[in-house]
GROMACS .gro file of C-alpha atoms in nm:
model
  334
    1MET     CA    1  -0.626  -1.429   3.792
    2THR     CA    2  -0.285  -1.528   3.863
    3THR     CA    3  -0.037  -1.355   4.039
    4GLU     CA    4   0.228  -1.179   3.812
    5PHE     CA    5   0.506  -1.396   3.938
    6GLU     CA    6   0.304  -1.720   3.860
    7LEU     CA    7   0.249  -1.622   3.503
    8ILE     CA    8   0.642  -1.503   3.461
    9ALA     CA    9   0.737  -1.832   3.576
   10ARG     CA   10   0.477  -1.982   3.338
   11ILE     CA   11   0.641  -1.796   3.078
   12ALA     CA   12   0.952  -1.879   3.117
   13GLU     CA   13   0.826  -2.273   3.172
   14LEU     CA   14   0.669  -2.282   2.846
   15PHE     CA   15   0.935  -2.064   2.616
   16GLY     CA   16   1.293  -2.177   2.651
   17ALA     CA   17   1.577  -1.947   2.651
   18PRO     CA   18   1.599  -1.818   2.299
   19GLU     CA   19   1.913  -1.825   2.071
   20GLY     CA   20   2.073  -1.489   2.038
   21VAL     CA   21   2.015  -1.413   2.404
   22ALA     CA   22   2.230  -1.458   2.702
   23VAL     CA   23   2.036  -1.365   2.968
   24GLY     CA   24   1.642  -1.361   2.954
   25ILE     CA   25   1.390  -1.408   3.176
   26GLY     CA   26   1.435  -1.340   3.524
   27ASP     CA   27   1.683  -1.056   3.512
   28ASP     CA   28   1.551  -0.660   3.524
   29GLY     CA   29   1.642  -0.671   3.151
   30ALA     CA   30   1.787  -0.926   2.896
   31VAL     CA   31   2.084  -0.955   2.723
   32LEU     CA   32   2.146  -1.014   2.352
   33ASP     CA   33   2.455  -1.177   2.239
   34PRO     CA   34   2.693  -0.902   2.062
   35GLY     CA   35   2.581  -0.804   1.706
   36ARG     CA   36   2.297  -1.062   1.701
   37PHE     CA   37   1.971  -0.869   1.617
   38ASP     CA   38   1.925  -0.559   1.356
   39LEU     CA   39   1.556  -0.570   1.341
   40VAL     CA   40   1.315  -0.449   1.572
   41THR     CA   41   0.917  -0.459   1.514
   42MET     CA   42   0.660  -0.436   1.752
   43ASP     CA   43   0.284  -0.458   1.730
   44THR     CA   44   0.040  -0.388   1.974
   45MET     CA   45  -0.330  -0.581   2.028
   46VAL     CA   46  -0.637  -0.416   2.229
   47GLU     CA   47  -0.927  -0.566   2.301
   48GLY     CA   48  -1.254  -0.402   2.098
   49VAL     CA   49  -0.969  -0.281   1.849
   50HIS     CA   50  -0.810  -0.576   1.736
   51PHE     CA   51  -0.950  -0.827   1.854
   52GLU     CA   52  -1.298  -0.942   2.038
   53ARG     CA   53  -1.320  -1.224   2.311
   54ASP     CA   54  -1.643  -1.307   2.221
   55TRP     CA   55  -1.536  -1.432   1.883
   56SER     CA   56  -1.177  -1.526   1.905
   57SER     CA   57  -1.035  -1.723   2.155
   58PRO     CA   58  -0.724  -1.653   2.389
   59GLN     CA   59  -0.520  -1.891   2.135
   60ASP     CA   60  -0.673  -1.689   1.803
   61VAL     CA   61  -0.506  -1.360   2.001
   62GLY     CA   62  -0.183  -1.499   2.072
   63TRP     CA   63  -0.152  -1.650   1.743
   64LYS     CA   64  -0.260  -1.351   1.577
   65LEU     CA   65  -0.030  -1.149   1.775
   66LEU     CA   66   0.309  -1.373   1.684
   67ALA     CA   67   0.173  -1.377   1.302
   68SER     CA   68   0.165  -0.980   1.243
   69ASN     CA   69   0.513  -0.967   1.410
   70LEU     CA   70   0.690  -1.254   1.201
   71SER     CA   71   0.520  -1.077   0.909
   72ASP     CA   72   0.687  -0.730   0.970
   73ILE     CA   73   1.023  -0.921   0.986
   74ALA     CA   74   0.969  -1.135   0.670
   75ALA     CA   75   0.873  -0.795   0.527
   76MET     CA   76   1.226  -0.655   0.554
   77GLY     CA   77   1.366  -0.957   0.401
   78GLY     CA   78   1.475  -1.117   0.753
   79GLY     CA   79   1.410  -1.433   0.974
   80PRO     CA   80   1.260  -1.408   1.350
   81GLY     CA   81   1.446  -1.445   1.644
   82ALA     CA   82   1.375  -1.377   2.032
   83PHE     CA   83   1.013  -1.159   2.148
   84PHE     CA   84   0.941  -0.945   2.426
   85LEU     CA   85   0.620  -0.971   2.540
   86SER     CA   86   0.402  -0.699   2.754
   87MET     CA   87   0.042  -0.771   2.876
   88ALA     CA   88  -0.137  -0.542   3.052
   89LEU     CA   89  -0.462  -0.739   3.182
   90PRO     CA   90  -0.765  -0.697   3.439
   91ALA     CA   91  -0.733  -0.849   3.786
   92ASP     CA   92  -1.039  -1.038   3.750
   93LEU     CA   93  -0.955  -1.196   3.471
   94ASP     CA   94  -1.018  -1.579   3.429
   95PRO     CA   95  -0.646  -1.747   3.453
   96ARG     CA   96  -0.711  -1.981   3.174
   97TRP     CA   97  -0.721  -1.649   2.961
   98PRO     CA   98  -0.347  -1.570   2.948
   99GLU     CA   99  -0.225  -1.911   2.934
  100GLY     CA  100  -0.434  -1.963   2.606
  101VAL     CA  101  -0.263  -1.644   2.489
  102LEU     CA  102   0.085  -1.830   2.533
  103GLU     CA  103  -0.044  -2.161   2.408
  104GLY     CA  104  -0.139  -1.930   2.088
  105ILE     CA  105   0.195  -1.824   2.089
  106LYS     CA  106   0.352  -2.140   2.102
  107ASP     CA  107   0.123  -2.295   1.872
  108ALA     CA  108   0.195  -2.025   1.604
  109ALA     CA  109   0.570  -2.052   1.617
  110GLY     CA  110   0.549  -2.400   1.577
  111ALA     CA  111   0.366  -2.337   1.264
  112LEU     CA  112   0.486  -2.040   1.082
  113VAL     CA  113   0.868  -2.094   1.205
  114PRO     CA  114   1.052  -2.320   0.967
  115GLU     CA  115   1.333  -2.508   1.143
  116SER     CA  116   1.582  -2.265   1.033
  117PHE     CA  117   1.466  -1.998   1.289
  118GLU     CA  118   1.395  -2.011   1.657
  119VAL     CA  119   1.158  -1.770   1.794
  120SER     CA  120   1.065  -1.765   2.160
  121ALA     CA  121   1.074  -1.553   2.437
  122GLY     CA  122   1.336  -1.298   2.581
  123GLY     CA  123   1.135  -1.105   2.825
  124GLY     CA  124   0.878  -0.878   2.884
  125ASP     CA  125   0.664  -0.748   3.144
  126LEU     CA  126   0.309  -0.797   3.280
  127SER     CA  127   0.062  -0.504   3.434
  128SER     CA  128  -0.320  -0.493   3.582
  129THR     CA  129  -0.539  -0.265   3.392
  130HIS     CA  130  -0.911  -0.142   3.472
  131GLY     CA  131  -0.948  -0.071   3.105
  132PRO     CA  132  -0.942  -0.373   2.831
  133ILE     CA  133  -0.707  -0.586   2.779
  134VAL     CA  134  -0.368  -0.481   2.591
  135LEU     CA  135  -0.122  -0.711   2.459
  136THR     CA  136   0.232  -0.569   2.308
  137MET     CA  137   0.467  -0.769   2.098
  138THR     CA  138   0.849  -0.702   2.037
  139LEU     CA  139   1.010  -0.922   1.782
  140MET     CA  140   1.391  -0.912   1.727
  141GLY     CA  141   1.478  -1.051   1.405
  142GLU     CA  142   1.823  -1.053   1.169
  143ALA     CA  143   1.867  -0.903   0.795
  144SER     CA  144   2.012  -1.111   0.521
  145PRO     CA  145   2.373  -1.030   0.464
  146ALA     CA  146   2.236  -0.851   0.152
  147GLY     CA  147   2.083  -0.603   0.418
  148PRO     CA  148   1.752  -0.507   0.474
  149VAL     CA  149   1.501  -0.461   0.263
  150LEU     CA  150   1.303  -0.160   0.280
  151ARG     CA  151   1.029   0.038   0.159
  152ARG     CA  152   1.208   0.321  -0.005
  153GLY     CA  153   1.385   0.103  -0.326
  154ALA     CA  154   1.101   0.058  -0.622
  155VAL     CA  155   1.144   0.282  -0.904
  156PRO     CA  156   0.950   0.356  -1.230
  157GLY     CA  157   0.931   0.020  -1.459
  158ASP     CA  158   0.984  -0.241  -1.165
  159ARG     CA  159   0.660  -0.452  -1.185
  160ILE     CA  160   0.440  -0.443  -0.823
  161VAL     CA  161   0.404  -0.822  -0.710
  162LEU     CA  162   0.162  -0.969  -0.440
  163LEU     CA  163   0.246  -1.316  -0.287
  164GLY     CA  164  -0.062  -1.479  -0.127
  165GLN     CA  165  -0.347  -1.332  -0.124
  166THR     CA  166  -0.585  -1.059   0.020
  167GLY     CA  167  -0.949  -0.974   0.090
  168LEU     CA  168  -1.015  -1.305   0.293
  169ALA     CA  169  -0.939  -1.193   0.639
  170ALA     CA  170  -1.158  -0.846   0.619
  171ALA     CA  171  -1.444  -1.130   0.471
  172GLY     CA  172  -1.432  -1.332   0.786
  173LEU     CA  173  -1.453  -1.010   1.004
  174ALA     CA  174  -1.738  -0.916   0.859
  175ILE     CA  175  -1.891  -1.246   0.923
  176LEU     CA  176  -1.820  -1.232   1.290
  177ARG     CA  177  -1.946  -0.893   1.311
  178GLY     CA  178  -2.263  -0.996   1.150
  179ASP     CA  179  -2.255  -0.817   0.854
  180ILE     CA  180  -2.336  -1.113   0.667
  181GLU     CA  181  -2.562  -1.395   0.793
  182VAL     CA  182  -2.419  -1.738   0.689
  183GLU     CA  183  -2.470  -2.045   0.784
  184SER     CA  184  -2.273  -2.230   1.054
  185GLY     CA  185  -1.958  -2.435   0.903
  186GLN     CA  186  -1.949  -2.214   0.605
  187PHE     CA  187  -1.663  -2.024   0.484
  188ALA     CA  188  -1.391  -2.159   0.722
  189CYS     CA  189  -1.134  -2.051   0.518
  190ALA     CA  190  -1.235  -1.647   0.552
  191LEU     CA  191  -1.299  -1.708   0.937
  192ARG     CA  192  -0.956  -1.855   1.019
  193ALA     CA  193  -0.811  -1.593   0.810
  194HIS     CA  194  -0.913  -1.313   1.046
  195ARG     CA  195  -0.850  -1.548   1.370
  196ARG     CA  196  -0.537  -1.710   1.277
  197PRO     CA  197  -0.362  -1.563   0.982
  198GLY     CA  198  -0.055  -1.684   0.804
  199ALA     CA  199   0.322  -1.486   0.777
  200GLN     CA  200   0.539  -1.571   0.484
  201VAL     CA  201   0.825  -1.619   0.690
  202ARG     CA  202   1.066  -1.878   0.506
  203ALA     CA  203   0.974  -1.639   0.196
  204GLY     CA  204   1.066  -1.325   0.319
  205ALA     CA  205   1.392  -1.467   0.433
  206LEU     CA  206   1.447  -1.603   0.061
  207LEU     CA  207   1.347  -1.325  -0.127
  208GLY     CA  208   1.578  -1.118   0.119
  209LEU     CA  209   1.880  -1.343   0.097
  210TYR     CA  210   1.829  -1.335  -0.300
  211GLY     CA  211   1.793  -0.978  -0.333
  212VAL     CA  212   1.486  -1.040  -0.544
  213PRO     CA  213   1.255  -0.724  -0.436
  214SER     CA  214   1.397  -0.298  -0.475
  215ALA     CA  215   1.080  -0.282  -0.186
  216MET     CA  216   0.868  -0.477   0.017
  217ILE     CA  217   0.573  -0.437   0.264
  218ASP     CA  218   0.348  -0.676   0.470
  219VAL     CA  219  -0.019  -0.615   0.363
  220SER     CA  220  -0.177  -0.561   0.691
  221ASP     CA  221  -0.402  -0.250   0.665
  222GLY     CA  222  -0.518  -0.317   0.315
  223LEU     CA  223  -0.351  -0.331  -0.027
  224VAL     CA  224  -0.393   0.004  -0.175
  225GLN     CA  225  -0.307   0.158   0.103
  226ASP     CA  226  -0.022  -0.036   0.196
  227LEU     CA  227   0.103  -0.021  -0.144
  228GLY     CA  228   0.090   0.352  -0.093
  229HIS     CA  229   0.356   0.350   0.172
  230ILE     CA  230   0.590   0.173  -0.085
  231LEU     CA  231   0.497   0.482  -0.354
  232LYS     CA  232   0.546   0.752  -0.056
  233ALA     CA  233   0.886   0.650   0.058
  234SER     CA  234   0.966   0.600  -0.299
  235GLU     CA  235   0.864   0.893  -0.416
  236VAL     CA  236   0.717   0.708  -0.726
  237GLY     CA  237   0.343   0.678  -0.856
  238ALA     CA  238   0.205   0.306  -0.987
  239ARG     CA  239  -0.085   0.139  -1.190
  240LEU     CA  240  -0.220  -0.113  -0.985
  241GLU     CA  241  -0.414  -0.376  -1.187
  242ALA     CA  242  -0.713  -0.494  -0.996
  243TYR     CA  243  -0.824  -0.738  -1.261
  244SER     CA  244  -0.478  -0.963  -1.217
  245LEU     CA  245  -0.598  -1.033  -0.841
  246PRO     CA  246  -0.654  -1.381  -0.716
  247HIS     CA  247  -1.004  -1.474  -0.630
  248HIS     CA  248  -1.036  -1.693  -0.319
  249PRO     CA  249  -1.298  -1.970  -0.373
  250GLU     CA  250  -1.496  -1.855  -0.065
  251LEU     CA  251  -1.477  -1.456  -0.157
  252VAL     CA  252  -1.642  -1.589  -0.506
  253MET     CA  253  -1.906  -1.768  -0.310
  254LEU     CA  254  -1.954  -1.468  -0.109
  255ARG     CA  255  -2.028  -1.219  -0.418
  256GLU     CA  256  -2.235  -1.464  -0.562
  257GLU     CA  257  -2.455  -1.546  -0.266
  258TYR     CA  258  -2.471  -1.258  -0.068
  259ASP     CA  259  -2.387  -0.979  -0.323
  260LEU     CA  260  -2.067  -0.913  -0.109
  261ASP     CA  261  -1.832  -0.622  -0.273
  262ILE     CA  262  -1.516  -0.846  -0.267
  263LEU     CA  263  -1.306  -0.623  -0.513
  264THR     CA  264  -1.312  -0.343  -0.186
  265MET     CA  265  -1.256  -0.629   0.041
  266MET     CA  266  -0.944  -0.754  -0.166
  267LEU     CA  267  -0.827  -0.391  -0.231
  268THR     CA  268  -0.873  -0.206   0.134
  269GLY     CA  269  -0.931  -0.514   0.389
  270GLY     CA  270  -0.691  -0.545   0.610
  271ASP     CA  271  -0.500  -0.848   0.846
  272ASP     CA  272  -0.433  -1.072   0.528
  273TYR     CA  273  -0.011  -1.052   0.645
  274GLU     CA  274   0.078  -1.134   0.303
  275LEU     CA  275   0.401  -1.007   0.105
  276LEU     CA  276   0.354  -0.687  -0.136
  277MET     CA  277   0.681  -0.586  -0.362
  278THR     CA  278   0.830  -0.421  -0.646
  279ILE     CA  279   1.081  -0.630  -0.848
  280PRO     CA  280   1.303  -0.479  -1.161
  281PRO     CA  281   1.201  -0.638  -1.484
  282ALA     CA  282   1.549  -0.819  -1.507
  283ARG     CA  283   1.464  -1.005  -1.190
  284MET     CA  284   1.113  -1.112  -1.241
  285PRO     CA  285   1.243  -1.486  -1.389
  286LYS     CA  286   1.400  -1.532  -1.046
  287ILE     CA  287   1.070  -1.462  -0.829
  288TRP     CA  288   0.844  -1.707  -1.116
  289ASP     CA  289   1.193  -1.961  -1.055
  290MET     CA  290   1.139  -1.901  -0.662
  291ALA     CA  291   0.739  -1.967  -0.686
  292ARG     CA  292   0.819  -2.290  -0.908
  293ARG     CA  293   1.027  -2.446  -0.694
  294HIS     CA  294   0.859  -2.297  -0.336
  295SER     CA  295   0.509  -2.326  -0.434
  296TRP     CA  296   0.429  -1.983  -0.355
  297ASP     CA  297   0.105  -1.803  -0.458
  298VAL     CA  298   0.277  -1.509  -0.699
  299HIS     CA  299   0.074  -1.262  -0.863
  300ASP     CA  300   0.212  -1.001  -1.094
  301ILE     CA  301  -0.049  -0.682  -1.018
  302GLY     CA  302   0.068  -0.371  -1.176
  303GLU     CA  303   0.353  -0.153  -1.245
  304VAL     CA  304   0.571   0.116  -1.101
  305ARG     CA  305   0.517   0.467  -1.267
  306SER     CA  306   0.664   0.830  -1.225
  307PRO     CA  307   0.556   1.037  -0.927
  308ASP     CA  308   0.362   1.279  -1.118
  309GLU     CA  309   0.108   0.981  -1.246
  310GLY     CA  310   0.031   0.900  -0.864
  311MET     CA  311  -0.149   0.561  -0.777
  312VAL     CA  312  -0.408   0.463  -1.062
  313VAL     CA  313  -0.604   0.161  -1.000
  314LEU     CA  314  -0.782  -0.048  -1.248
  315GLY     CA  315  -1.084  -0.241  -1.185
  316PRO     CA  316  -1.213  -0.524  -1.394
  317ASP     CA  317  -1.328  -0.374  -1.709
  318GLY     CA  318  -0.991  -0.214  -1.713
  319GLU     CA  319  -1.139   0.152  -1.606
  320PRO     CA  320  -0.956   0.346  -1.317
  321VAL     CA  321  -1.187   0.307  -0.964
  322ALA     CA  322  -1.149   0.515  -0.658
  323PHE     CA  323  -1.244   0.389  -0.299
  324GLU     CA  324  -1.392   0.608  -0.008
  325LYS     CA  325  -1.154   0.429   0.218
  326GLY     CA  326  -0.811   0.320   0.113
  327GLY     CA  327  -0.758   0.101   0.454
  328TYR     CA  328  -0.753   0.070   0.779
  329ARG     CA  329  -0.670   0.411   0.994
  330HIS     CA  330  -0.580   0.408   1.314
  331PHE     CA  331  -0.736   0.722   1.533
  332GLU     CA  332  -0.960   0.789   1.233
  333ALA     CA  333  -1.234   0.811   1.482
  334LEU     CA  334  -1.085   1.084   1.668
   0.00000   0.00000   0.00000
């Protein structure tokens, strides 16, 4: 393992000082430009919980760490900026591993962040650990002039809209765990969805800028569970039309060849990092126009209802369906 100070120097070398940070790596704390950032999010990835070194490279882990944070800022209708990185690493860890994480973060920034935003390191912390690897990233962002999009703005009558597709990352995880035995080289999209997910950075910023959603969240813990967060915050109910969900070709193949329950994966699988929003009917023409102009994958999948109706999920036959588990939950085994 390289020394703490060698790794800090490498981070400073790899990531330039981000716009909006007056003083970054090298002091006891960072100094931000006054009034620059008004959004803050944080995600932690723990070895054995969020990733396994047996099936994810350090580049994959770094990519996913940044992507998950980018998705949170996008879900608030804002744009990303400086990030702060904390790494707790075993003393005997191969020095190429943290170097790979940094490369993955750099690659994700280049691939997922539009040129109109600058995402780079503003600082962080390094520590040794006798336990599993723990990586934490805090990402700063800026809300649109219209203000941040929150979870609490949905009202009865709003349409429920999904930007992107769900279930693919859960399928990839099932393959990597060995729950499904597939031939080598098959299901590359599912494997990539788990290892190197996307993030709707540009879409989230544009949706916030034009004030399209009444409420928005990113799908990280499962579609049903994350929709439930909007419903709870907004004090409303919903009818989710599962038959309107898009089916990725690889999911269809997994259902046909391996009898996989893809509907459950699409509704409860995590790590999709797509955007789920509610939109007033009067603004629906705007989202369809934006989808056409920007080639977005947009799906109208339900309606916000009165709170006394709760959440009803309609299956492929139009009848209500129930699930034992609505999505990923931390501490569930405790």
